[in-house]
Short mmCIF file of C-alpha atoms and ligand atoms in Angstrom, two decimals:
data_model
loop_
_atom_site.label_atom_id
_atom_site.label_comp_id
_atom_site.label_asym_id
_atom_site.label_seq_id
_atom_site.Cartn_x
_atom_site.Cartn_y
_atom_site.Cartn_z
CA MET A 152 -22.64 -2.50 0.96
CA HIS A 153 -20.23 -5.36 2.35
CA LYS A 154 -18.48 -4.07 5.48
CA LYS A 155 -14.79 -4.92 5.51
CA ASN A 156 -13.65 -6.92 8.42
CA ILE A 157 -10.29 -5.73 10.08
CA ILE A 158 -7.81 -7.06 12.52
CA ILE A 159 -5.19 -4.54 13.77
CA TYR A 160 -2.21 -6.10 15.34
CA GLY A 161 -0.28 -3.49 17.56
CA ALA A 162 -3.59 -1.57 17.83
CA THR A 163 -2.52 0.47 20.87
CA GLY A 164 0.43 2.12 18.98
CA SER A 165 0.73 5.06 16.74
CA ILE A 166 -0.17 3.23 13.52
CA GLY A 167 -2.79 1.52 15.34
CA ASP A 168 -4.17 5.11 16.41
CA SER A 169 -3.94 6.35 12.82
CA THR A 170 -5.97 3.20 11.51
CA LEU A 171 -8.66 3.54 14.10
CA ASP A 172 -9.21 7.26 13.39
CA LEU A 173 -9.79 6.37 9.82
CA ILE A 174 -12.02 3.80 10.73
CA ARG A 175 -13.91 5.96 13.37
CA ASN A 176 -14.64 8.46 10.56
CA ASN A 177 -15.88 5.67 8.17
CA LYS A 178 -17.88 3.32 10.71
CA ASP A 179 -20.40 2.10 8.00
CA ASN A 180 -17.38 0.73 5.90
CA PHE A 181 -15.79 -1.50 8.42
CA ASN A 182 -15.97 -4.12 11.41
CA VAL A 183 -13.12 -4.24 13.77
CA VAL A 184 -12.87 -7.94 14.63
CA GLY A 185 -9.59 -8.22 16.36
CA LEU A 186 -7.33 -5.76 18.25
CA THR A 187 -4.09 -6.49 20.11
CA CYS A 188 -1.40 -5.04 22.49
CA ASN A 189 1.42 -6.12 24.50
CA LEU A 190 1.01 -4.14 27.86
CA ASN A 191 -1.37 -1.41 27.32
CA ILE A 192 -4.55 -3.36 28.36
CA SER A 193 -6.35 -0.19 29.58
CA LYS A 194 -6.18 1.38 26.01
CA LEU A 195 -6.88 -1.92 24.39
CA THR A 196 -10.21 -2.46 26.28
CA LYS A 197 -11.16 1.08 25.77
CA ILE A 198 -10.79 1.12 22.06
CA SER A 199 -12.32 -2.46 21.96
CA ASN A 200 -15.43 -1.06 23.66
CA GLU A 201 -15.65 1.84 21.34
CA PHE A 202 -15.33 -0.57 18.25
CA ASP A 203 -17.50 -3.25 19.65
CA CYS A 204 -14.75 -5.72 19.08
CA LYS A 205 -15.00 -8.81 21.28
CA ASN A 206 -11.62 -10.57 20.04
CA ILE A 207 -8.59 -9.04 21.81
CA GLY A 208 -4.98 -10.21 21.79
CA ILE A 209 -2.54 -9.59 24.65
CA ALA A 210 1.06 -10.52 24.32
CA ASN A 211 2.06 -10.23 27.91
CA LYS A 212 0.42 -13.25 29.62
CA GLU A 213 1.38 -12.14 33.10
CA LEU A 214 -0.84 -9.09 32.68
CA ILE A 215 -3.87 -11.25 31.63
CA SER A 216 -3.99 -13.07 34.90
CA GLN A 217 -3.80 -9.78 36.81
CA ASN A 218 -6.73 -8.28 34.88
CA LYS A 219 -9.06 -11.10 34.70
CA THR A 220 -12.15 -8.81 35.93
CA VAL A 221 -11.52 -6.22 33.24
CA LEU A 222 -11.15 -8.95 30.50
CA LYS A 223 -14.25 -10.91 31.49
CA ASP A 224 -16.35 -9.82 28.46
CA PHE A 225 -13.96 -10.56 25.83
CA ILE A 226 -12.49 -13.64 24.05
CA VAL A 227 -8.83 -13.16 24.86
CA PHE A 228 -5.95 -14.54 22.79
CA GLU A 229 -3.25 -15.17 25.16
CA GLY A 230 0.38 -14.62 24.11
CA ILE A 231 1.58 -13.53 20.70
CA GLU A 232 1.52 -17.15 19.73
CA GLU A 233 -2.16 -17.27 19.82
CA PHE A 234 -2.59 -14.04 17.75
CA GLN A 235 -2.93 -15.92 14.27
CA ASN A 236 -5.90 -17.78 15.73
CA MET A 237 -7.86 -14.41 15.57
CA ILE A 238 -7.79 -14.67 11.92
CA SER A 239 -9.50 -18.12 11.74
CA ASN A 240 -12.16 -17.13 14.21
CA HIS A 241 -13.49 -14.56 11.96
CA HIS A 242 -14.05 -13.77 8.37
CA VAL A 243 -11.32 -11.21 7.79
CA ASP A 244 -10.74 -9.12 4.88
CA ILE A 245 -7.78 -6.63 6.11
CA ILE A 246 -4.98 -7.36 8.45
CA ILE A 247 -2.99 -4.21 9.66
CA PHE A 248 0.38 -5.49 10.96
CA ALA A 249 1.59 -2.79 13.20
CA ILE A 250 3.42 -4.55 16.12
CA SER A 251 6.91 -2.91 16.39
CA GLY A 252 10.04 -4.71 16.17
CA SER A 253 11.04 -8.40 15.23
CA ALA A 254 9.09 -9.89 18.13
CA PRO A 255 6.18 -10.84 15.92
CA LEU A 256 8.61 -12.69 13.33
CA LYS A 257 6.66 -16.09 13.46
CA LEU A 258 3.32 -14.38 13.63
CA LEU A 259 4.07 -12.69 10.22
CA MET A 260 5.31 -15.89 8.85
CA GLU A 261 2.21 -17.82 9.92
CA ILE A 262 0.00 -14.99 8.47
CA SER A 263 1.75 -15.03 5.10
CA ASN A 264 -0.17 -18.06 4.36
CA SER A 265 -3.68 -16.48 5.24
CA GLY A 266 -4.63 -15.45 1.78
CA LYS A 267 -5.80 -12.05 3.27
CA THR A 268 -4.75 -8.51 2.29
CA ILE A 269 -2.10 -7.38 4.80
CA GLY A 270 -1.22 -3.78 5.54
CA LEU A 271 2.35 -4.07 6.41
CA ALA A 272 3.66 -1.39 8.71
CA ASN A 273 6.17 -3.32 10.65
CA LYS A 274 9.45 -3.15 8.72
CA GLU A 275 11.75 -5.18 11.10
CA CYS A 276 10.22 -8.44 10.31
CA ILE A 277 10.07 -8.14 6.61
CA ILE A 278 13.82 -7.18 6.66
CA CYS A 279 14.55 -10.29 8.81
CA LEU A 280 12.39 -12.74 6.80
CA GLY A 281 13.16 -11.27 3.26
CA ASN A 282 11.93 -13.75 0.45
CA LEU A 283 10.56 -16.33 2.91
CA PHE A 284 7.68 -14.21 3.66
CA LEU A 285 7.14 -12.98 0.10
CA LYS A 286 7.34 -16.66 -1.36
CA ASN A 287 4.79 -17.82 1.07
CA ALA A 288 2.49 -14.83 0.33
CA SER A 289 2.80 -15.40 -3.37
CA ILE A 290 1.95 -18.93 -3.26
CA SER A 291 -1.25 -18.39 -0.94
CA SER A 292 -2.37 -15.35 -2.98
CA THR A 293 -1.94 -13.15 0.38
CA LYS A 294 -1.87 -9.64 -0.90
CA ILE A 295 0.90 -7.24 0.68
CA VAL A 296 0.13 -3.30 0.88
CA PRO A 297 3.28 -1.62 2.31
CA LEU A 298 2.26 1.07 4.67
CA ASP A 299 5.71 2.55 5.61
CA SER A 300 5.27 6.00 3.70
CA GLU A 301 8.16 5.62 1.31
CA HIS A 302 7.21 2.13 0.33
CA ASN A 303 3.66 2.99 -0.06
CA ALA A 304 4.61 5.86 -2.10
CA LEU A 305 6.77 3.59 -4.31
CA TYR A 306 3.80 0.97 -4.38
CA GLN A 307 1.42 3.66 -5.70
CA LEU A 308 3.97 5.00 -8.17
CA LEU A 309 4.82 1.52 -9.47
CA LYS A 310 1.11 0.53 -10.21
CA ASN A 311 0.67 -0.19 -14.01
CA LYS A 312 4.25 0.60 -14.74
CA ASN A 313 6.91 -1.48 -16.61
CA ILE A 314 9.61 -2.39 -14.01
CA ASP A 315 12.04 -2.80 -16.71
CA SER A 316 11.97 0.88 -17.76
CA ILE A 317 12.79 2.17 -14.29
CA ASN A 318 16.33 3.37 -13.82
CA LYS A 319 16.42 4.45 -10.21
CA TYR A 320 14.52 4.65 -7.08
CA THR A 321 14.61 7.17 -4.35
CA ILE A 322 13.06 7.35 -0.91
CA THR A 323 13.17 10.40 1.27
CA ALA A 324 14.27 11.12 4.80
CA SER A 325 13.29 14.12 6.78
CA GLY A 326 16.84 13.87 8.40
CA GLY A 327 15.41 13.75 11.85
CA ASN A 328 16.28 16.23 14.39
CA PHE A 329 20.09 16.02 14.16
CA TYR A 330 21.15 16.08 10.62
CA LYS A 331 22.78 19.39 10.68
CA TYR A 332 24.64 18.57 13.99
CA LYS A 333 28.28 18.06 13.66
CA TYR A 334 29.43 14.54 14.56
CA SER A 335 31.06 15.83 17.91
CA ASP A 336 27.61 17.14 18.69
CA LEU A 337 25.78 14.00 17.91
CA ILE A 338 27.79 12.07 20.72
CA ASN A 339 25.86 14.22 23.55
CA ILE A 340 22.45 13.56 22.34
CA THR A 341 20.10 12.21 25.03
CA PRO A 342 17.17 9.84 24.71
CA GLU A 343 14.90 12.55 25.71
CA GLN A 344 15.96 14.75 22.88
CA ALA A 345 15.77 11.77 20.38
CA VAL A 346 12.31 10.53 21.08
CA THR A 347 10.82 13.59 19.50
CA HIS A 348 10.52 14.03 15.67
CA PRO A 349 10.20 17.19 13.66
CA LYS A 350 7.68 15.79 11.12
CA TRP A 351 6.19 12.56 12.07
CA LYS A 352 4.38 11.32 15.30
CA MET A 353 5.62 7.79 15.87
CA GLY A 354 6.70 5.13 18.40
CA LYS A 355 9.99 5.63 20.30
CA LYS A 356 12.01 3.15 18.21
CA ILE A 357 11.38 4.30 14.76
CA THR A 358 11.69 7.94 16.12
CA ILE A 359 15.31 7.22 17.29
CA ASP A 360 16.12 5.21 14.08
CA SER A 361 14.87 8.12 12.12
CA SER A 362 17.58 10.37 13.97
CA THR A 363 20.36 7.87 13.31
CA LEU A 364 19.20 7.46 9.69
CA MET A 365 19.17 3.63 10.53
CA ASN A 366 15.47 3.99 9.73
CA LYS A 367 16.43 5.16 6.15
CA GLY A 368 19.08 2.34 5.82
CA LEU A 369 16.54 -0.38 6.97
CA GLU A 370 14.03 1.04 4.57
CA ILE A 371 16.37 0.74 1.79
CA ILE A 372 16.64 -2.96 2.71
CA GLU A 373 12.94 -3.14 3.06
CA ALA A 374 12.29 -1.60 -0.43
CA CYS A 375 14.99 -4.03 -2.08
CA ILE A 376 12.96 -6.88 -0.61
CA LEU A 377 9.45 -5.67 -1.34
CA PHE A 378 9.95 -4.42 -4.97
CA ASN A 379 12.95 -6.77 -5.83
CA ILE A 380 15.24 -3.73 -6.37
CA GLU A 381 18.91 -4.12 -6.82
CA PRO A 382 20.80 -2.18 -3.90
CA ASN A 383 22.80 0.10 -6.46
CA LYS A 384 19.51 1.31 -8.03
CA ILE A 385 17.91 2.74 -4.85
CA ASN A 386 18.88 5.72 -2.75
CA ALA A 387 17.85 8.03 0.03
CA LEU A 388 17.92 11.82 -0.08
CA ILE A 389 17.18 14.23 2.79
CA HIS A 390 14.02 16.24 2.24
CA PRO A 391 13.25 18.31 5.42
CA GLU A 392 9.76 19.04 4.49
CA SER A 393 8.55 15.37 4.18
CA ILE A 394 6.23 16.09 1.32
CA ILE A 395 7.45 13.95 -1.38
CA HIS A 396 8.02 10.21 0.01
CA GLY A 397 9.24 8.38 -3.11
CA LEU A 398 10.30 8.99 -6.62
CA VAL A 399 10.94 6.75 -9.48
CA GLU A 400 13.24 7.62 -12.52
CA PHE A 401 12.49 6.14 -15.59
CA LYS A 402 15.08 5.35 -18.58
CA ASP A 403 13.86 8.42 -20.34
CA SER A 404 15.04 10.51 -17.54
CA SER A 405 11.66 11.48 -16.46
CA MET A 406 10.93 11.28 -12.64
CA HIS A 407 7.41 10.42 -10.96
CA ALA A 408 7.08 11.55 -7.30
CA PHE A 409 4.42 10.71 -4.70
CA LEU A 410 3.60 13.83 -2.63
CA SER A 411 1.33 13.99 0.54
CA GLN A 412 1.29 15.54 3.96
CA PRO A 413 3.54 13.65 6.35
CA ASN A 414 0.79 11.75 7.89
CA MET A 415 0.42 7.83 8.16
CA LYS A 416 -3.33 8.16 7.64
CA ILE A 417 -2.54 8.76 3.79
CA SER A 418 -0.62 5.58 3.46
CA ILE A 419 -3.11 3.38 5.70
CA SER A 420 -6.22 4.78 3.60
CA SER A 421 -4.60 3.16 0.58
CA ILE A 422 -5.41 -0.37 1.96
CA LEU A 423 -8.63 0.74 3.50
CA PHE A 424 -10.33 2.43 0.63
CA ASP A 425 -9.97 1.41 -2.98
CA ASN A 426 -8.63 3.73 -5.66
CA ASN A 427 -7.70 6.59 -3.26
CA ASN A 428 -11.56 7.25 -2.99
CA VAL A 429 -11.88 8.64 0.49
CA ASN A 430 -12.35 12.34 1.51
CA LEU A 431 -9.20 13.22 3.77
CA ASP A 432 -10.11 16.92 3.64
CA ASN A 433 -7.93 17.83 6.54
CA HIS A 434 -4.76 16.58 4.64
CA ARG A 435 -4.76 18.56 1.50
CA LEU A 436 -1.47 20.02 0.45
CA ASP A 437 -1.34 23.65 -0.45
CA LEU A 438 1.88 23.82 -2.55
CA GLY A 439 1.41 27.61 -2.83
CA ALA A 440 1.76 27.94 1.10
CA ILE A 441 4.53 25.42 1.20
CA LYS A 442 6.34 27.21 -1.65
CA SER A 443 9.58 25.35 -1.64
CA LEU A 444 10.73 21.84 -1.35
CA ASN A 445 14.38 21.20 -0.41
CA PHE A 446 16.62 18.24 -1.07
CA ILE A 447 20.03 17.58 0.54
CA ASP A 448 22.47 14.52 -0.19
CA ILE A 449 22.88 12.38 2.86
CA ASP A 450 26.58 12.96 4.42
CA ASN A 451 27.46 9.33 4.46
CA GLU A 452 30.76 9.96 6.48
CA LYS A 453 28.83 11.44 9.33
CA PHE A 454 25.67 9.06 8.98
CA LYS A 455 26.96 5.77 8.21
CA ALA A 456 23.57 3.84 8.38
CA ILE A 457 22.86 3.67 4.72
CA ASP A 458 26.09 2.16 3.72
CA ILE A 459 25.91 -0.40 6.52
CA ALA A 460 22.65 -1.36 5.33
CA LYS A 461 23.76 -1.79 1.68
CA THR A 462 26.66 -3.86 2.98
CA SER A 463 24.27 -6.15 4.80
CA LEU A 464 22.35 -6.63 1.52
CA ASP A 465 25.92 -7.44 -0.06
CA HIS A 466 26.54 -10.08 2.63
CA GLY A 467 22.99 -11.54 1.70
CA GLY A 468 21.55 -14.45 3.76
CA LEU A 469 21.19 -13.40 7.45
CA GLY A 470 22.99 -10.05 6.71
CA PRO A 471 19.84 -7.79 6.99
CA ALA A 472 18.29 -9.71 9.92
CA ILE A 473 21.25 -9.55 12.04
CA LEU A 474 21.88 -5.85 11.30
CA ASN A 475 18.26 -5.10 12.13
CA TYR A 476 18.43 -7.23 15.33
CA ALA A 477 21.61 -5.64 16.62
CA ASN A 478 19.97 -2.18 16.00
CA GLU A 479 16.98 -3.24 17.98
CA LEU A 480 19.25 -4.08 20.83
CA MET A 481 21.35 -1.02 20.46
CA VAL A 482 18.28 1.44 20.49
CA ASN A 483 17.09 -0.27 23.74
CA LEU A 484 20.45 0.24 25.38
CA PHE A 485 20.54 3.84 24.19
CA LEU A 486 17.10 4.39 25.73
CA ASN A 487 18.27 2.93 28.88
CA LYS A 488 21.29 5.21 28.87
CA LYS A 489 23.74 2.36 28.56
CA ILE A 490 25.52 3.59 25.41
CA LEU A 491 25.90 6.91 23.52
CA PHE A 492 23.68 7.98 20.54
CA THR A 493 26.64 7.51 18.22
CA ASP A 494 27.36 4.02 19.53
CA ILE A 495 24.02 2.78 17.99
CA VAL A 496 25.30 2.66 14.44
CA LYS A 497 28.90 2.01 15.45
CA ASN A 498 28.08 -1.03 17.32
CA ASN A 499 25.77 -2.22 14.66
CA LYS A 500 28.45 -2.28 12.27
CA TYR A 501 30.81 -3.95 14.67
CA ILE A 502 28.32 -6.63 15.55
CA MET A 503 27.52 -7.36 11.76
CA ASN A 504 31.14 -7.58 10.91
CA GLN A 505 31.99 -10.01 13.57
CA PHE A 506 28.95 -12.16 12.85
CA ILE A 507 30.23 -12.36 9.13
CA ARG A 508 34.09 -12.72 10.27
CA ASP A 509 33.01 -15.83 12.52
CA ASN A 510 31.50 -17.57 9.57
CA ASN A 511 27.96 -17.41 10.95
CA ASN A 512 26.23 -16.34 7.67
CA ILE A 513 23.84 -18.63 5.94
CA LYS A 514 22.80 -18.29 2.42
CA ASN A 515 19.24 -18.96 2.39
CA PRO A 516 18.21 -19.18 6.16
CA ASN A 517 14.87 -20.44 7.33
CA ILE A 518 13.10 -19.02 10.25
CA ASN A 519 14.83 -21.18 12.85
CA ASP A 520 18.28 -19.95 11.26
CA ILE A 521 17.15 -16.45 11.94
CA ILE A 522 16.15 -17.03 15.43
CA GLN A 523 19.40 -18.78 16.20
CA ALA A 524 21.10 -15.80 14.65
CA PHE A 525 19.56 -13.55 17.11
CA ILE A 526 21.02 -15.75 20.01
CA ILE A 527 24.42 -15.07 18.64
CA ILE A 528 23.73 -11.48 18.34
CA ASP A 529 22.53 -11.29 21.95
CA ASN A 530 25.84 -12.78 22.98
CA TYR A 531 28.03 -10.52 21.02
CA ALA A 532 26.14 -7.40 22.23
CA SER A 533 26.36 -8.43 25.96
CA ARG A 534 30.07 -8.92 25.43
CA LEU A 535 30.61 -5.74 23.73
CA ILE A 536 28.52 -3.78 26.41
CA SER A 537 30.29 -5.49 29.37
CA ASN A 538 33.79 -4.57 27.85
P1 LIG B 836 4.54 1.93 18.80
O1 LIG B 836 5.51 1.67 19.60
O2 LIG B 836 3.66 3.24 18.69
O3 LIG B 836 3.36 0.77 18.99
C1 LIG B 836 3.74 -0.66 18.72
C2 LIG B 836 2.52 -1.64 19.06
O4 LIG B 836 3.10 -3.08 18.99
C3 LIG B 836 1.82 -1.35 20.43
O5 LIG B 836 0.48 -1.91 19.97
C4 LIG B 836 2.49 -2.31 21.26
O6 LIG B 836 1.53 -2.76 22.38
C5 LIG B 836 2.62 -3.45 20.16
N1 LIG B 836 3.68 -4.38 20.62
C6 LIG B 836 5.08 -4.01 21.05
N2 LIG B 836 5.80 -5.05 21.35
C7 LIG B 836 5.14 -6.14 21.29
C8 LIG B 836 5.42 -7.55 21.51
N3 LIG B 836 6.68 -7.91 21.99
N4 LIG B 836 4.21 -8.39 21.33
C9 LIG B 836 3.03 -8.09 20.77
N5 LIG B 836 2.86 -6.50 20.78
C10 LIG B 836 3.60 -5.66 20.84
O7 LIG B 836 4.96 1.57 17.22
P2 LIG B 836 4.56 2.28 15.90
O8 LIG B 836 3.13 2.25 15.75
O9 LIG B 836 5.21 3.74 15.65
O10 LIG B 836 5.09 1.49 14.69
C11 LIG B 836 4.55 0.10 14.63
C12 LIG B 836 5.41 -0.45 13.52
O11 LIG B 836 5.03 0.22 12.25
C13 LIG B 836 6.95 -0.54 13.70
O12 LIG B 836 7.44 -1.73 13.09
C14 LIG B 836 7.33 0.69 12.67
O13 LIG B 836 8.73 0.74 12.32
C15 LIG B 836 6.45 0.79 11.72
N6 LIG B 836 6.21 2.13 11.12
C16 LIG B 836 5.50 2.96 11.86
C17 LIG B 836 5.29 4.40 11.47
C18 LIG B 836 4.74 5.58 12.22
O14 LIG B 836 4.36 6.39 11.82
N7 LIG B 836 4.53 5.18 13.54
C19 LIG B 836 5.74 4.71 10.10
C20 LIG B 836 6.35 3.67 9.29
C21 LIG B 836 6.53 2.16 9.79
P3 LIG B 836 1.70 -1.81 23.65
O15 LIG B 836 1.11 -0.55 23.50
O16 LIG B 836 0.88 -2.61 24.63
O17 LIG B 836 3.09 -1.78 24.17
MG1 LIG B 837 9.21 5.42 6.60
#
């Protein structure tokens, strides 16, 4: 049997862990031919040794020179700008794209031409690149499998369906830790409280985004881009059990739902194994034991992230990219205790409005326009914080 060759960009993170665990249990089916990290060289070399992977990429170049001895047995791709060369070095079947944030924007754009199958976990880049990325992918027959659980659910639900007969799309949100809090209590939430999640084990940034519901706002943008959905046809619903991840309502008012345990291995397995044909026995759903599934409308007065995300789509052009980038800056500031929890979304809105008011938006931006817009947002953000 042909083993599939896999590269994991962002192998030392939470998505990387889940992917490698699936591969670990199915070693006969895969060769790991490339793994990358930013800083965590000790974890990267440990997993590279375990999976006998010689090609490694390290984004932080300073650390490479400090770790020459540890790295002597590997072919090292130095800095994120070299990561794309890992593909040409080897026959590659699947790329898992799980670097966090918008730092790998150019990398994603470059690999959109690869003609490979890309498992897309990173949402920030697709939100920034929008159609630029999808157009390239379609011209070069690059196949995109969304791994974000809600989008993976929609992807699986939409297989062999007639898009014209769909009325409405719904993605679910666990609600994070704080959806029941009063606004006045949200103000005092600390980074320590916000980096844990009731249902999902994830990296810090996305965990904070879940609790501000910015994650859901970003996911609405992500879904509109990936599936070409009009913003008024998609919404989010709090579902604290996180068992249903996506729903599609057809014109005849029937609804199809995708259910699974809240575990990223289920989404990731859909790119590693064809036709859902892998035993993940530990992850069976026992609906009798779960008994009830609950749904709650989002309080858009208290959590404004979804409205802001939809406004960014209405602005079009750079709207989604600048909202996403402002949010990355604000989450960092919150983690460093420079702003309050409630300032994250408030500042995102303020910065987006200012960018639009100053006439900076561009209708069909290219990647350089996007990077230029980030510089403008950096300036707005530092002025806002120093005031
Ligand atoms: P983590 O923070 O756990 O991992 C991030 C990975 O990216 C690490 O390997 C990290 O390396 C690497 N990395 C971070 N910054 C850079 C950089 N500047 N250059 C190169 N590599 C970098 O994140 P997650 O695994 O949780 O999330 C990854 C992506 O998937 C995010 O975009 C997230 O939104 C998305 N996602 C994640 C889900 C989850 O369940 N975790 C669910 C749905 C989507 P190092 O370890 O060295 O810092
Ligand atoms: Mg998600």
